[in-house]
Amino acid sequence: MPGIVYRVVQHDGGWAYKVGDVFSETFPNHDSARNAALAAANEHRLGGRDAEIEYQDSSGAWRTEHAAGSDRPETEVEG
C-alpha cells in the first residue's frame, strides 16, 4: 500500500499538519503540530477489525469490498 505523508506547515496564523490537500486543526507552535502529526501517523498504522465496505464509484456503480484490518499504510511525518 502506498505511503501517507503528514506534512507540518504554517497555516492560519499558526501550525498544522497536512495530508494531501486536507489540513488539521491549527496549533500554536511547530512542536505541537508535529506531535499531533506523529500521533495521527501512529494511529493510522494500527490494525483493526476486518470489515466489508460499500461505496459508489465514479461511474455510479455500487461496489463491495473486503477490507482486512491488518492492511495498514506506511506513514511518515515531514517538517
mmCIF file of C-alpha atoms in Angstrom:
data_model
loop_
_atom_site.group_PDB
_atom_site.id
_atom_site.type_symbol
_atom_site.label_atom_id
_atom_site.label_comp_id
_atom_site.label_asym_id
_atom_site.label_seq_id
_atom_site.Cartn_x
_atom_site.Cartn_y
_atom_site.Cartn_z
ATOM 1 C CA MET A 1 0.000 0.000 0.000
ATOM 2 C CA PRO A 2 1.390 3.476 -0.795
ATOM 3 C CA GLY A 3 2.753 5.607 1.990
ATOM 4 C CA ILE A 4 0.920 8.521 3.553
ATOM 5 C CA VAL A 5 2.882 11.668 4.361
ATOM 6 C CA TYR A 6 1.874 14.060 7.130
ATOM 7 C CA ARG A 7 3.494 17.452 6.425
ATOM 8 C CA VAL A 8 3.849 20.063 9.170
ATOM 9 C CA VAL A 9 3.206 23.517 7.676
ATOM 10 C CA GLN A 10 2.367 27.067 8.681
ATOM 11 C CA HIS A 11 -1.377 27.552 8.488
ATOM 12 C CA ASP A 12 -3.999 30.087 9.540
ATOM 13 C CA GLY A 13 -1.706 32.070 11.850
ATOM 14 C CA GLY A 14 -0.146 29.002 13.456
ATOM 15 C CA TRP A 15 0.953 25.498 12.507
ATOM 16 C CA ALA A 16 -0.920 22.446 11.244
ATOM 17 C CA TYR A 17 -0.221 19.142 9.599
ATOM 18 C CA LYS A 18 -1.471 18.406 6.133
ATOM 19 C CA VAL A 19 -2.279 15.116 4.397
ATOM 20 C CA GLY A 20 -2.829 15.676 0.694
ATOM 21 C CA ASP A 21 -4.983 18.806 0.477
ATOM 22 C CA VAL A 22 -6.516 18.436 3.950
ATOM 23 C CA PHE A 23 -5.309 20.454 6.962
ATOM 24 C CA SER A 24 -5.572 19.509 10.609
ATOM 25 C CA GLU A 25 -6.699 21.974 13.209
ATOM 26 C CA THR A 26 -4.305 24.876 13.800
ATOM 27 C CA PHE A 27 -1.774 24.582 16.633
ATOM 28 C CA PRO A 28 0.035 27.478 18.320
ATOM 29 C CA ASN A 29 3.551 26.219 17.511
ATOM 30 C CA HIS A 30 5.514 23.827 15.349
ATOM 31 C CA ASP A 31 6.213 21.311 18.125
ATOM 32 C CA SER A 32 2.518 20.930 18.963
ATOM 33 C CA ALA A 33 1.620 20.387 15.314
ATOM 34 C CA ARG A 34 4.469 17.897 14.843
ATOM 35 C CA ASN A 35 3.468 15.937 17.956
ATOM 36 C CA ALA A 36 -0.141 15.790 16.704
ATOM 37 C CA ALA A 37 1.069 14.627 13.272
ATOM 38 C CA LEU A 38 3.199 11.895 14.867
ATOM 39 C CA ALA A 39 0.230 10.709 16.941
ATOM 40 C CA ALA A 40 -2.072 10.672 13.890
ATOM 41 C CA ALA A 41 0.514 8.847 11.776
ATOM 42 C CA ASN A 42 0.994 6.215 14.502
ATOM 43 C CA GLU A 43 -2.773 5.670 14.838
ATOM 44 C CA HIS A 44 -3.089 5.352 11.073
ATOM 45 C CA ARG A 45 -0.740 2.340 11.174
ATOM 46 C CA LEU A 46 -2.713 0.496 13.871
ATOM 47 C CA GLY A 47 -4.540 -2.587 12.749
ATOM 48 C CA GLY A 48 -8.222 -3.069 13.324
ATOM 49 C CA ARG A 49 -11.006 -5.490 12.539
ATOM 50 C CA ASP A 50 -11.824 -6.823 9.103
ATOM 51 C CA ALA A 51 -14.863 -5.161 7.536
ATOM 52 C CA GLU A 52 -16.985 -5.172 4.438
ATOM 53 C CA ILE A 53 -17.087 -1.702 2.896
ATOM 54 C CA GLU A 54 -19.546 -0.435 0.331
ATOM 55 C CA TYR A 55 -19.046 2.638 -1.823
ATOM 56 C CA GLN A 56 -20.213 4.222 -5.032
ATOM 57 C CA ASP A 57 -17.535 4.522 -7.712
ATOM 58 C CA SER A 58 -17.118 7.417 -10.159
ATOM 59 C CA SER A 59 -19.454 5.764 -12.694
ATOM 60 C CA GLY A 60 -22.238 5.490 -10.107
ATOM 61 C CA ALA A 61 -21.971 1.728 -9.598
ATOM 62 C CA TRP A 62 -22.041 0.373 -6.052
ATOM 63 C CA ARG A 63 -19.058 -1.750 -5.046
ATOM 64 C CA THR A 64 -18.493 -4.003 -2.046
ATOM 65 C CA GLU A 65 -15.006 -4.929 -0.898
ATOM 66 C CA HIS A 66 -13.460 -6.780 1.983
ATOM 67 C CA ALA A 67 -11.066 -4.596 3.979
ATOM 68 C CA ALA A 68 -8.531 -6.522 6.031
ATOM 69 C CA GLY A 69 -7.919 -4.910 9.400
ATOM 70 C CA SER A 70 -4.234 -5.727 9.088
ATOM 71 C CA ASP A 71 -3.879 -3.879 5.752
ATOM 72 C CA ARG A 72 -2.447 -0.593 7.019
ATOM 73 C CA PRO A 73 -0.415 2.026 5.161
ATOM 74 C CA GLU A 74 3.105 3.117 5.885
ATOM 75 C CA THR A 75 3.183 6.665 7.244
ATOM 76 C CA GLU A 76 5.792 9.349 7.746
ATOM 77 C CA VAL A 77 5.946 12.878 9.127
ATOM 78 C CA GLU A 78 7.857 15.674 7.403
ATOM 79 C CA GLY A 79 8.585 19.087 8.838
#
